[in-house]
XYZ file of C-alpha atoms in Angstrom:
623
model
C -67.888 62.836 63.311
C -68.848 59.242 64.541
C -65.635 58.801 66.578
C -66.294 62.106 68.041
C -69.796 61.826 69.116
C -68.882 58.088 70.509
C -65.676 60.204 72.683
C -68.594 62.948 74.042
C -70.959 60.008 75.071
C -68.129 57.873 76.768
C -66.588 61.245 78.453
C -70.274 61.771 79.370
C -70.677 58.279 81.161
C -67.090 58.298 82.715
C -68.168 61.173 84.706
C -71.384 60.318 85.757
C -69.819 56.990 86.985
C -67.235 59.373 88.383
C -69.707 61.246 90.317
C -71.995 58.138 91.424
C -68.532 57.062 93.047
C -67.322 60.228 94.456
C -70.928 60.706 95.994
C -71.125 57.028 97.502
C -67.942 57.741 98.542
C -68.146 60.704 100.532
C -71.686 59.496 102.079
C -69.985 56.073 103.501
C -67.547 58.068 105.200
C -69.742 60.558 106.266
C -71.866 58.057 108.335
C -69.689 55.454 109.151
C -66.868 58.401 110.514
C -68.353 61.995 111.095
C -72.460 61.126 111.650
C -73.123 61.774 115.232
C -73.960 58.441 115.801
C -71.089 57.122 114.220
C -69.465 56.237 117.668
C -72.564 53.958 118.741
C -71.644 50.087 117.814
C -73.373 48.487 115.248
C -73.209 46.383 111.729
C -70.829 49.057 109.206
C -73.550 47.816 106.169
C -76.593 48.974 108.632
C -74.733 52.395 109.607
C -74.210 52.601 105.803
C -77.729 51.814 104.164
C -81.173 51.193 105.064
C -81.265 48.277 102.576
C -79.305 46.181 105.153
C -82.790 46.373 107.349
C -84.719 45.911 104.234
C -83.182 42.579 103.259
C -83.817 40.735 106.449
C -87.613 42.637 106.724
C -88.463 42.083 103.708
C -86.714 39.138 101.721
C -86.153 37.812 104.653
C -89.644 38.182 105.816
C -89.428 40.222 109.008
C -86.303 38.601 110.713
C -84.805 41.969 111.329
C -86.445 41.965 114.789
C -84.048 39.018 115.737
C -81.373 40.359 114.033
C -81.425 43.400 116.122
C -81.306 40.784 119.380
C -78.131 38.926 118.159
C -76.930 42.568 117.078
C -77.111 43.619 121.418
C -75.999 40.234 122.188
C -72.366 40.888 120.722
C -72.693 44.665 120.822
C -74.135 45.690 124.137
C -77.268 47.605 125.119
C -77.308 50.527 122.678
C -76.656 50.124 119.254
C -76.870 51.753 116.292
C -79.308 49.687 113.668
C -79.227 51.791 110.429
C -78.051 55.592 109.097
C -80.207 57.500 111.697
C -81.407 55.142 114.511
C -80.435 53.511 117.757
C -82.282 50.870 119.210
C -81.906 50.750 123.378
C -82.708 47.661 125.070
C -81.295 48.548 128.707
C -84.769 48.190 131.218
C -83.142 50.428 133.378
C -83.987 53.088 130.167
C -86.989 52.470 129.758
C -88.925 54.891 131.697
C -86.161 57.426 130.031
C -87.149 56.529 126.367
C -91.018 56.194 127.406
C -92.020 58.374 129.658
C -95.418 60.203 129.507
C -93.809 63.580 130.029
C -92.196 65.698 127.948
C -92.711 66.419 124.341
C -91.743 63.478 121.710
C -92.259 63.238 117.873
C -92.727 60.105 116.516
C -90.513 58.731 113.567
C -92.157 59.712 110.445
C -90.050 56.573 108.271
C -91.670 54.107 110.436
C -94.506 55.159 110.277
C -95.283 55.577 106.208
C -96.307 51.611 105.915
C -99.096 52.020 107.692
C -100.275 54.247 104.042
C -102.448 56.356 106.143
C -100.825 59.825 106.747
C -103.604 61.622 107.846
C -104.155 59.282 111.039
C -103.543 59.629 114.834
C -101.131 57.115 114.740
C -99.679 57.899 111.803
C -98.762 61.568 113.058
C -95.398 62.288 113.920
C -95.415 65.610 114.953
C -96.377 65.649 119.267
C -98.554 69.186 118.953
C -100.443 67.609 115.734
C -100.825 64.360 117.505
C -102.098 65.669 120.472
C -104.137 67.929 119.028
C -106.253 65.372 116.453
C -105.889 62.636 119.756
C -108.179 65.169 122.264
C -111.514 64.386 120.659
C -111.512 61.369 120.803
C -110.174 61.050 124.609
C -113.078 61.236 126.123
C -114.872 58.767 123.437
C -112.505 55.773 124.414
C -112.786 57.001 128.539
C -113.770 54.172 130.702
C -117.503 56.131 131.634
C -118.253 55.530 127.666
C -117.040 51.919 127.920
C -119.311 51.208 130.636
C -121.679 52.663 128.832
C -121.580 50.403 125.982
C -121.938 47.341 128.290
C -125.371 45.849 126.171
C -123.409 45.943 122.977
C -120.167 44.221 124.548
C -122.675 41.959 125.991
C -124.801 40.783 122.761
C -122.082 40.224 120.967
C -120.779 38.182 123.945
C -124.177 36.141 123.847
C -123.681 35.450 120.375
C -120.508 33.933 120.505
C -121.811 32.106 122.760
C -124.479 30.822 121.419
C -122.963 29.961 118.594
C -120.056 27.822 120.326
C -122.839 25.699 122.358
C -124.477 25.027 118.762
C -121.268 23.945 117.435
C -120.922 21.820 120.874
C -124.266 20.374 120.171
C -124.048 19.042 116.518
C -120.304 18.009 117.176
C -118.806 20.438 114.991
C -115.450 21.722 115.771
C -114.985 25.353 116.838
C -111.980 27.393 115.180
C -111.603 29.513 118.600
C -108.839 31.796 117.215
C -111.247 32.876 114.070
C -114.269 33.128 116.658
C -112.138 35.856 118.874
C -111.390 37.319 115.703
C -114.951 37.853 114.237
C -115.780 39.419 117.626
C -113.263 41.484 117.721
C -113.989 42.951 114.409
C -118.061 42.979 115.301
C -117.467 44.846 118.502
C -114.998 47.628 117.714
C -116.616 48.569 114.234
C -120.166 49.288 116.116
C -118.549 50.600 119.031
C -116.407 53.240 116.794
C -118.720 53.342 113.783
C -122.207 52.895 115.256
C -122.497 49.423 112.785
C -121.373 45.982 112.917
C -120.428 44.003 109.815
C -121.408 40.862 111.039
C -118.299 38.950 110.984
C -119.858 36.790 113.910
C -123.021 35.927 111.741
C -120.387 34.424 108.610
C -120.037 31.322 108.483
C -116.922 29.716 109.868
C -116.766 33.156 111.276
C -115.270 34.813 108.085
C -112.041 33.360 108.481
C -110.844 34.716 105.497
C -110.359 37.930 107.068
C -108.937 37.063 109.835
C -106.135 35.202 107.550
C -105.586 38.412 105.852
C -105.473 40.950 109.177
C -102.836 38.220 110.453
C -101.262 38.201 107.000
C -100.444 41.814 105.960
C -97.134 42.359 107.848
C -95.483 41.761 105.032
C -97.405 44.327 102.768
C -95.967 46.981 105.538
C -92.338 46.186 105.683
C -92.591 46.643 102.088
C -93.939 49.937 101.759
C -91.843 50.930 104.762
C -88.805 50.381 102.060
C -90.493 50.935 98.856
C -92.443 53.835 99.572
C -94.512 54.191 96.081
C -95.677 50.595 96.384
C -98.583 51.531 98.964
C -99.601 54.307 97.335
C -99.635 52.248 93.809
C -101.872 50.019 95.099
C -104.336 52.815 96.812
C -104.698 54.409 93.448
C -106.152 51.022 91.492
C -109.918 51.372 91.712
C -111.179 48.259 94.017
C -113.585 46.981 91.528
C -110.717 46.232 89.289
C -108.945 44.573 92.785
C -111.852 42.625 93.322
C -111.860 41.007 89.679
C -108.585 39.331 90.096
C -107.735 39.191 93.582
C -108.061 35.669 96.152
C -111.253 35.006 98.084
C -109.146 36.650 101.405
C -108.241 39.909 99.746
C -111.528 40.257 97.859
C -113.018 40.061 101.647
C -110.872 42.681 103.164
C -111.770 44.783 100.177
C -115.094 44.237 100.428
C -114.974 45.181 104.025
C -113.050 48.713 102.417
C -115.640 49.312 100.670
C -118.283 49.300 102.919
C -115.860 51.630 105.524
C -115.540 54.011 103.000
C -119.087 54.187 102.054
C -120.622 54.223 105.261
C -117.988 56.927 106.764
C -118.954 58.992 103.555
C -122.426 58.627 104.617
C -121.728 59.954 108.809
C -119.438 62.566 106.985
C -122.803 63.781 104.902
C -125.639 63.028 107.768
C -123.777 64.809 110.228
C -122.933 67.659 108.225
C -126.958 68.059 107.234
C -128.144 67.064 110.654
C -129.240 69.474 113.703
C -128.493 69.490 117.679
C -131.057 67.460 118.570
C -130.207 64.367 116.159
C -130.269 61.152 118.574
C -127.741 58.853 116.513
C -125.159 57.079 118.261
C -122.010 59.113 118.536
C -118.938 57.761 116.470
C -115.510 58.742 116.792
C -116.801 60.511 113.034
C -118.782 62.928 115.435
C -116.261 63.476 117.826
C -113.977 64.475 115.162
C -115.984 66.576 113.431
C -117.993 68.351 116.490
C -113.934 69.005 117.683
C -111.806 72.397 117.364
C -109.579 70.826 114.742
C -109.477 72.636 111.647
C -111.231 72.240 108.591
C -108.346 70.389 106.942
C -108.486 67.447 109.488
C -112.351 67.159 108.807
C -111.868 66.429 105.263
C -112.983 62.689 104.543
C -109.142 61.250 103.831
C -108.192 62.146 107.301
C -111.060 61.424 109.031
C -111.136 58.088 107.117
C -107.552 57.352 107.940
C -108.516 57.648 111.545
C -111.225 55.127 111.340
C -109.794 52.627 109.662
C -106.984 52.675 111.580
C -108.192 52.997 115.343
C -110.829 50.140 114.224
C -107.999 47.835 112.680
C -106.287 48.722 116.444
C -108.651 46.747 118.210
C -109.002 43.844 116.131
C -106.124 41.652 115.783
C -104.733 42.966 118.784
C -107.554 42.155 121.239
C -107.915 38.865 119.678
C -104.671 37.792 120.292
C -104.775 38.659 123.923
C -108.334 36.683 123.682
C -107.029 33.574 122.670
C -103.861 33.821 124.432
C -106.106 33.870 127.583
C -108.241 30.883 126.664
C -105.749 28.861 125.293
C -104.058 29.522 128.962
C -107.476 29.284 131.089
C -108.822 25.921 129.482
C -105.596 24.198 129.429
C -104.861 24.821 133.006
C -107.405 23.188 135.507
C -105.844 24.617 138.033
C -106.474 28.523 136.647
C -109.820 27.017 135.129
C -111.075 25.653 139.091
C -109.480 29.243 140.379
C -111.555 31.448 138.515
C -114.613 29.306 138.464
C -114.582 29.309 142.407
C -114.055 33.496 142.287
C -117.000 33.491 140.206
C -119.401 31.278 142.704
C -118.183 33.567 146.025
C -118.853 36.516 143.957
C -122.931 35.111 143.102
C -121.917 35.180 139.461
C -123.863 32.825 136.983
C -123.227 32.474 133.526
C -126.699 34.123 132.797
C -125.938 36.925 134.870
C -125.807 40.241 133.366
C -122.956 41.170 135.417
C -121.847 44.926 135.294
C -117.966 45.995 134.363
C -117.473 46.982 137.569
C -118.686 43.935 139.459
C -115.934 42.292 137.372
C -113.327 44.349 138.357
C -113.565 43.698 141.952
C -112.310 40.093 141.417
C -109.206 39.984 141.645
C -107.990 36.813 140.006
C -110.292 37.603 137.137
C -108.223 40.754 136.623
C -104.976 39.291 137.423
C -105.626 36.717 134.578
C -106.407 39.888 132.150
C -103.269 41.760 133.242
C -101.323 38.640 132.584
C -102.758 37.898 128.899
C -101.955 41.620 127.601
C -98.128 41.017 129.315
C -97.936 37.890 127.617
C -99.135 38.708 124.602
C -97.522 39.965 121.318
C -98.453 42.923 121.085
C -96.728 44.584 117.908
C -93.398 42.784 116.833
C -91.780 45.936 115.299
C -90.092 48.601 117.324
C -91.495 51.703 118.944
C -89.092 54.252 117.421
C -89.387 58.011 119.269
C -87.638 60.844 118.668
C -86.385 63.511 121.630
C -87.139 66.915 121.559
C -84.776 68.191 124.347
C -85.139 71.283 122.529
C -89.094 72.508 121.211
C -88.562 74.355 117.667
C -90.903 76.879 116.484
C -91.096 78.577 113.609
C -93.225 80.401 111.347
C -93.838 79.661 107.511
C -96.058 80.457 104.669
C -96.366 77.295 103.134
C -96.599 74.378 105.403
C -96.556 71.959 102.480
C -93.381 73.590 101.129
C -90.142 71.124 100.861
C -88.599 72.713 103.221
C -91.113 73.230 105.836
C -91.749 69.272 105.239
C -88.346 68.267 105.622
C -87.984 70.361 108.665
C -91.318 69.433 110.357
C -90.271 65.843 110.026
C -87.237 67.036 111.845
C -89.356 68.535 114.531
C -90.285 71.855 113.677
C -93.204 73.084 114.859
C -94.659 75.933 112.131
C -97.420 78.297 112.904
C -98.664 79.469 109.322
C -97.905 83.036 108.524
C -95.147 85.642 108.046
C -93.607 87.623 110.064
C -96.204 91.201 110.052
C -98.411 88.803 111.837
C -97.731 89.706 115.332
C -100.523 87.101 116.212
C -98.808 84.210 114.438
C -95.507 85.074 115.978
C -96.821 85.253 119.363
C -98.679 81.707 118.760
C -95.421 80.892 117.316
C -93.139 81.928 119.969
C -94.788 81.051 123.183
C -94.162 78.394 125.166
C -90.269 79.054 124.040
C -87.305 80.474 126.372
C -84.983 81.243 123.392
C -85.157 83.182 119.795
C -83.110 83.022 116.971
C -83.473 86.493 115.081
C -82.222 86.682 111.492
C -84.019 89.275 109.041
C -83.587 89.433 105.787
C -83.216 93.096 104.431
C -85.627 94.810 101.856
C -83.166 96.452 99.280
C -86.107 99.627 99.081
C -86.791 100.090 102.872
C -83.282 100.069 104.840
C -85.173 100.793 107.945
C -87.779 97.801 107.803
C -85.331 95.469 109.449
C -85.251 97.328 112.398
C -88.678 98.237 112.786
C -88.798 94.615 112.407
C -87.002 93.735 115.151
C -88.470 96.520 117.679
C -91.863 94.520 117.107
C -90.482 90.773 117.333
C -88.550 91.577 120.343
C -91.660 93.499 121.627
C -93.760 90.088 121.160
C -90.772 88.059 122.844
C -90.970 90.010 125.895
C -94.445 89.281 126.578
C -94.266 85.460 125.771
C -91.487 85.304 128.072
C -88.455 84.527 125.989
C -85.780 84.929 128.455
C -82.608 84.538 125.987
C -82.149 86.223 122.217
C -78.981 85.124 119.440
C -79.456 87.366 116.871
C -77.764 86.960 113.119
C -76.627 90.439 111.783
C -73.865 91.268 109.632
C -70.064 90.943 109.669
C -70.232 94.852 108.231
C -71.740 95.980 111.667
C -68.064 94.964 113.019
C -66.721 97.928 111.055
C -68.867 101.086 112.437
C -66.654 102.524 115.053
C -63.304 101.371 114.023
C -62.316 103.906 111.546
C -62.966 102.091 108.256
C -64.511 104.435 106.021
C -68.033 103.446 104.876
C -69.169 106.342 102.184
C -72.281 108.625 104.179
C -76.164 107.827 102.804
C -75.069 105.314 100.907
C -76.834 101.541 100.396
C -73.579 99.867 103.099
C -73.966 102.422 105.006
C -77.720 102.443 105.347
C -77.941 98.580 105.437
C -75.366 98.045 108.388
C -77.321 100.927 110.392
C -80.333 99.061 110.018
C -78.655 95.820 111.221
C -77.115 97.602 114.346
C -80.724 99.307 114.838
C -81.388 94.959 115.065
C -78.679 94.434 117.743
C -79.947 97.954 119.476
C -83.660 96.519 120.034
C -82.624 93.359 121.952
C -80.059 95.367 123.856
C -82.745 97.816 125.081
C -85.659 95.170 125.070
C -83.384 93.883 128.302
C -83.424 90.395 127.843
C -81.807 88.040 130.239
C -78.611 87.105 127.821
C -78.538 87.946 124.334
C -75.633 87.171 122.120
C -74.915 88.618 118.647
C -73.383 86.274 115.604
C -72.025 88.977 112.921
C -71.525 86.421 109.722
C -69.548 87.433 106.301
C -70.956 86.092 103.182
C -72.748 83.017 102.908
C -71.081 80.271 100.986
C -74.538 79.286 99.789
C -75.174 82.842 97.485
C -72.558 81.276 95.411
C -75.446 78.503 94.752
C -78.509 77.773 93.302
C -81.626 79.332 94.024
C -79.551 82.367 96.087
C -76.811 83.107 93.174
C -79.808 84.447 90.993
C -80.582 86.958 93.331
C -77.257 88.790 92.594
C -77.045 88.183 88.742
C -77.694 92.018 88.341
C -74.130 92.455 90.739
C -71.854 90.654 89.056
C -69.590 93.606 88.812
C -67.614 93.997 92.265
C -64.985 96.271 93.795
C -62.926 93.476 94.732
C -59.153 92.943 93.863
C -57.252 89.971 92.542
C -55.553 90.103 96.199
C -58.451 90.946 98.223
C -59.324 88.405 100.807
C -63.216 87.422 100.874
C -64.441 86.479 104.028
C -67.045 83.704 103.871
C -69.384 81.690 105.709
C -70.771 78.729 105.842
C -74.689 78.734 107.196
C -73.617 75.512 109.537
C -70.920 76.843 111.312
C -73.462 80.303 112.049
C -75.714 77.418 113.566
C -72.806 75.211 115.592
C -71.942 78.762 117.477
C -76.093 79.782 118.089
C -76.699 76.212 119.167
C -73.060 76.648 121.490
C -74.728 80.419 122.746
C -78.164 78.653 123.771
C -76.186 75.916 125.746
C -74.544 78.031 127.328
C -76.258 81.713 128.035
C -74.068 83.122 130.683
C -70.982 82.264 128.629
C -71.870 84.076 125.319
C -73.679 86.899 127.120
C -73.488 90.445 125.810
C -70.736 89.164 123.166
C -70.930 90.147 119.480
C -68.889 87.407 117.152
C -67.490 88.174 113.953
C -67.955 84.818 112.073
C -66.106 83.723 108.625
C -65.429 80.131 107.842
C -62.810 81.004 105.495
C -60.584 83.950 103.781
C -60.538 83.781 100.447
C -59.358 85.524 97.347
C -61.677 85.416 94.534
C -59.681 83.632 91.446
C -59.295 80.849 94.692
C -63.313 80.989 95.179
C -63.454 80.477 91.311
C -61.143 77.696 91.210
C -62.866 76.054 93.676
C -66.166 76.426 92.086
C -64.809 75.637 89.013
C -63.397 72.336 90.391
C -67.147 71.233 91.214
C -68.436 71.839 87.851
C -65.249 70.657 85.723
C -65.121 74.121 84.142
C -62.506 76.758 84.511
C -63.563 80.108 85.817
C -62.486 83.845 85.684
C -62.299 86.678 86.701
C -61.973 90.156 85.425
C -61.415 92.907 87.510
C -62.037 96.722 87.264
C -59.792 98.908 87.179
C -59.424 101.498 90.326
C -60.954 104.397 87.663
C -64.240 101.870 87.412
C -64.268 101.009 90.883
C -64.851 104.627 91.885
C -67.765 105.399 88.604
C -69.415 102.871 89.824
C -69.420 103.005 93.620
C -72.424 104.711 94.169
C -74.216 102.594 91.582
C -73.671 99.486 92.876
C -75.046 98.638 96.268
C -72.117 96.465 97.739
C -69.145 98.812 96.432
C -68.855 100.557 99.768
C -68.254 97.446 101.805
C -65.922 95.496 99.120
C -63.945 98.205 99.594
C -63.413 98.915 102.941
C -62.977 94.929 102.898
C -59.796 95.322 101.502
């Protein structure tokens, strides 16, 4: 009994190593061989596996950067730097790849360090972006700018002041940390209508600064290991605070207070009236917008502010000190400016106005050059092209597959399909429409009435071209085969020619028909339960069953919508393969290491049962 268990568990283990193998396998040659972007040079181990990136980003400590450099230098301009990305660094592409026009999702992978989903930057989708980017447009405008010149300026004055009391008692000035306190002061009351007073710490709260300039490393981790961000969200920061260094207990601290005081806009504004005279914060722009109620909740809105206020601080300080590092140790650009500033009448106690300043034009020159010259972010930009716009319609937009497809691209407008509003939010702004209904085993007809209202909708959004998915049965009406009268075949395929018949007569520009067999996939989990109650089928040991795989029905819609005038007015029967059943069970069978059967009817059974069982009619005329 021992030797026998010990036989199961090793049989047990050889095939799971087995199938570890056989899937690595197949995957490696997948990308490095058939991917589409397996033709684009590159490393083999970063065409194979992320972890090739992760190593040098992470163990490495953000080196992958370089890497990619020496990767163009022996490659050429566009190469391929992991499973699903190419990295261009041709100039001459550049206004290709980042062009303001057009319609562009962002990667969602490089984007999930950053731990804050719900943010503008963090959105990948272009419509969502844009959409949760408009309010606050017009709060970052150069009019609102100018009019927050007095708190730009007392901020300045403090700096100030603070540097000629350092000069005074001899004490040496940490410039970089100084740029960085004011950087943090100005953008926090600016966005969120308070300061925190960075400039008013002593030595200018330096320990911040060392974390802001510290936490790349935190994100190329989480970029990798994505539970490790949200891990660390979910430990209460009282418990952080008890164990952590002086520099994280500060930016926790500073966390805190965010989250408390953007609780505390969320609440005020909700209670207040019209005529409450507050300063606006991007908090009010957001929630005084036409975004809906699930991107006013406070985790969004949160995500927004602490991410558009941790834009502006490490990032302006760098260009900051880049510029006075560059002004003070250059007499020459020092004299320059200091003579553009005396033919101008500008005095240091001057309360000069922004757009005094941006009449000089070495003053500005100096400015443009300090943002070129500085680094900016280190990472890359990573876009993805939407040569085609997808739309579609769901009823759960957090559902798998809706995620995994919206992170493709998608675009979903919630709803179904009786909706006529959804569809037409759905389907406008679109040339082309992909039609494939599913039937409704108690209403024959509702597939065509279906249609006669989609189509209807498409004309008046102005779809111009329409593939529609039908049925390989349709193929037979007309020919002769004999399909019984009234029955369930012969009821379903008239209801999928009655589909074909509305886009003929809605006189579309070029419509194509794809006419598939059966799908490959019913044979699978979760479709194969959805014909458990028809196991028994008119089929014959020598039949042939024609099948279909749900790619190759997308390869020839995607070839019809490339070209319209080609596949115009045709009707394709589509099968992947002809099979007979015991070679469909064998094959299955194969997969799951268990043989499989089949036992058939006789001819006598076949015909008791025909009327019974909805697909009888059509197995048999397959024959």
């Amino acid at each position: 009994m021992y030797q026998t268990e010990s036989l199961i568990i090793l049989l047990s283990l050889q095939n799971i190593a087995a199938t570890v193998i056989v899937y690595f396998g197949s995957l490696t040659f997948y990308r490095l061989f058939l991917h589409p972007l397996a033709q684009f040079p590159g490393p083999k181990l970063a065409a194979f596996t992320r972890y090739y990136e992760a190593y040098y980003n992470v163990v490495q400590n953000g080196q992958y950067t370089f890497k990619i450099a020496g990767m163009h230098k022996k490659c050429g301009p566009i190469i391929r730097i992991s499973p699903y990305e190419l990295h261009v660094i041709d100039p001459a592409l550049f206004e290709k790849l980042y062009r303001q026009d057009g319609r562009w999702h962002k990667y969602s992978w490089a984007l999930d360090g950053f731990s804050a989903g719900g943010a503008i930057i963090c959105t990948a989708d272009h419509d969502t972006h844009k959409a949760r980017r408009l309010p606050l447009n017009a709060f970052f405008s150069k009019v609102q700018v100018s009019n927050k010149q007095d708190l730009i300026r007392r901020n300045v004055q403090k700096l100030c002041d603070l540097i000629s009391q350092c000069t005074r008692t001899g004490q040496i000035v940490n410039l970089g940390t100084a740029t960085n306190a004011f950087t943090r002061d100005v953008p926090t009351e600016f966005i969120l209508g308070k300061s925190y007073n960075s400039l008013d710490k002593e030595d200018f709260d330096a320990r911040m600064t060392n974390v802001f300039q510290g936490s790349g490393h935190i994100w190329r981790i989480t970029k990798h290991i994505t539970w490790f961000s949200p891990t660390v969200k979910s430990i209460p920061i009282d418990w952080v605070m008890k164990v952590a260094d002086d520099g994280t207990k500060a930016f926790f601290r500073y966390l805190k207070e965010t989250t408390h005081d953007t609780k505390e806009l969320l609440a005020a504004i909700a209670s207040s009236d019209s005529n409450d005279k507050s300063p606006r914060t991007i908090v009010h722009e957001i929630l005084d917008s036409n975004l809906p109620a699930m991107d006013k909740n406070f985790e969004r809105v949160f995500d927004d502010v602490a991410t558009v206020t941790g834009a502006g601080f490490e990032t302006t300080a760098s260009v900051l000190r880049l510029i006075i590092f560059h002004v003070f140790n250059n007499p020459e650009i020092l004299k320059r400016l200091r003579e553009e500033f005396s033919s101008a009448s500008i005095s240091p106690s001057d309360l000069v106005e922004v757009k005094t300043l941006e009449q000089l034009p070495y003053l500005t020159s100096i400015l443009m050059e300090g943002m070129r010259l500085s680094p900016a972010i280190a990472s890359r930009s990573a876009r993805i092209s939407l040569d085609w716009n997808v739309h579609a319609t769901t009823r759960n937009l957090e559902s798998p597959g809706a995620r995994t497809l919206r992170n493709r691209g998608v675009q979903f407008a919630q709803g179904d399909w009786e909706d006529m509003d959804v569809l037409r939010i759905s389907m406008s702004g679109c040339q082309k429409l992909f039609l494939c209904l599913h039937p409704k085993l108690d209403d024959l007809n509702y597939e065509r009435r279906q249609a006669e209202k989609i189509v209807r909708v498409a004309k008046e959004v102005g779809i111009k071209q329409v593939v529609a998915s039908t049925s390989l049965g349709v193929s037979m009406l007309g020919t002769g085969i004999h399909i019984t009268p009234n029955s369930f075949m012969a009821k379903h395929l008239a209801g999928k020619k009655g589909v074909e018949q509305a886009v003929i007569d809605a006189s579309f520009e070029h419509w194509t028909f794809l006419r598939p067999a059966f799908f490959m996939a019913n044979f699978l989990k979760p479709k194969v339960h959805r014909y458990l109650e028809l196991r028994d089928k008119a089929m014959t040991a020598e039949g042939k069953f024609a099948l279909i795989d749900h790619v190759d029905i997308a390869k020839v819609a995607t070839a019809a919508f490339q070209d319209p005038e080609k596949f115009h007015g045709c009707a394709f029967g589509l099968a992947s393969e002809l099979l007979t059943i015991p070679e469909i069970l064998d094959r299955l069978g194969e997969v799951i290491q268990r043989p499989l059967k089949a036992i058939f009817m006789t001819e006598e059974e076949i015909t008791k049962q025909k009327d019974s069982n909805v697909f009888a009619n059509s197995q048999i005329a397959m024959r």
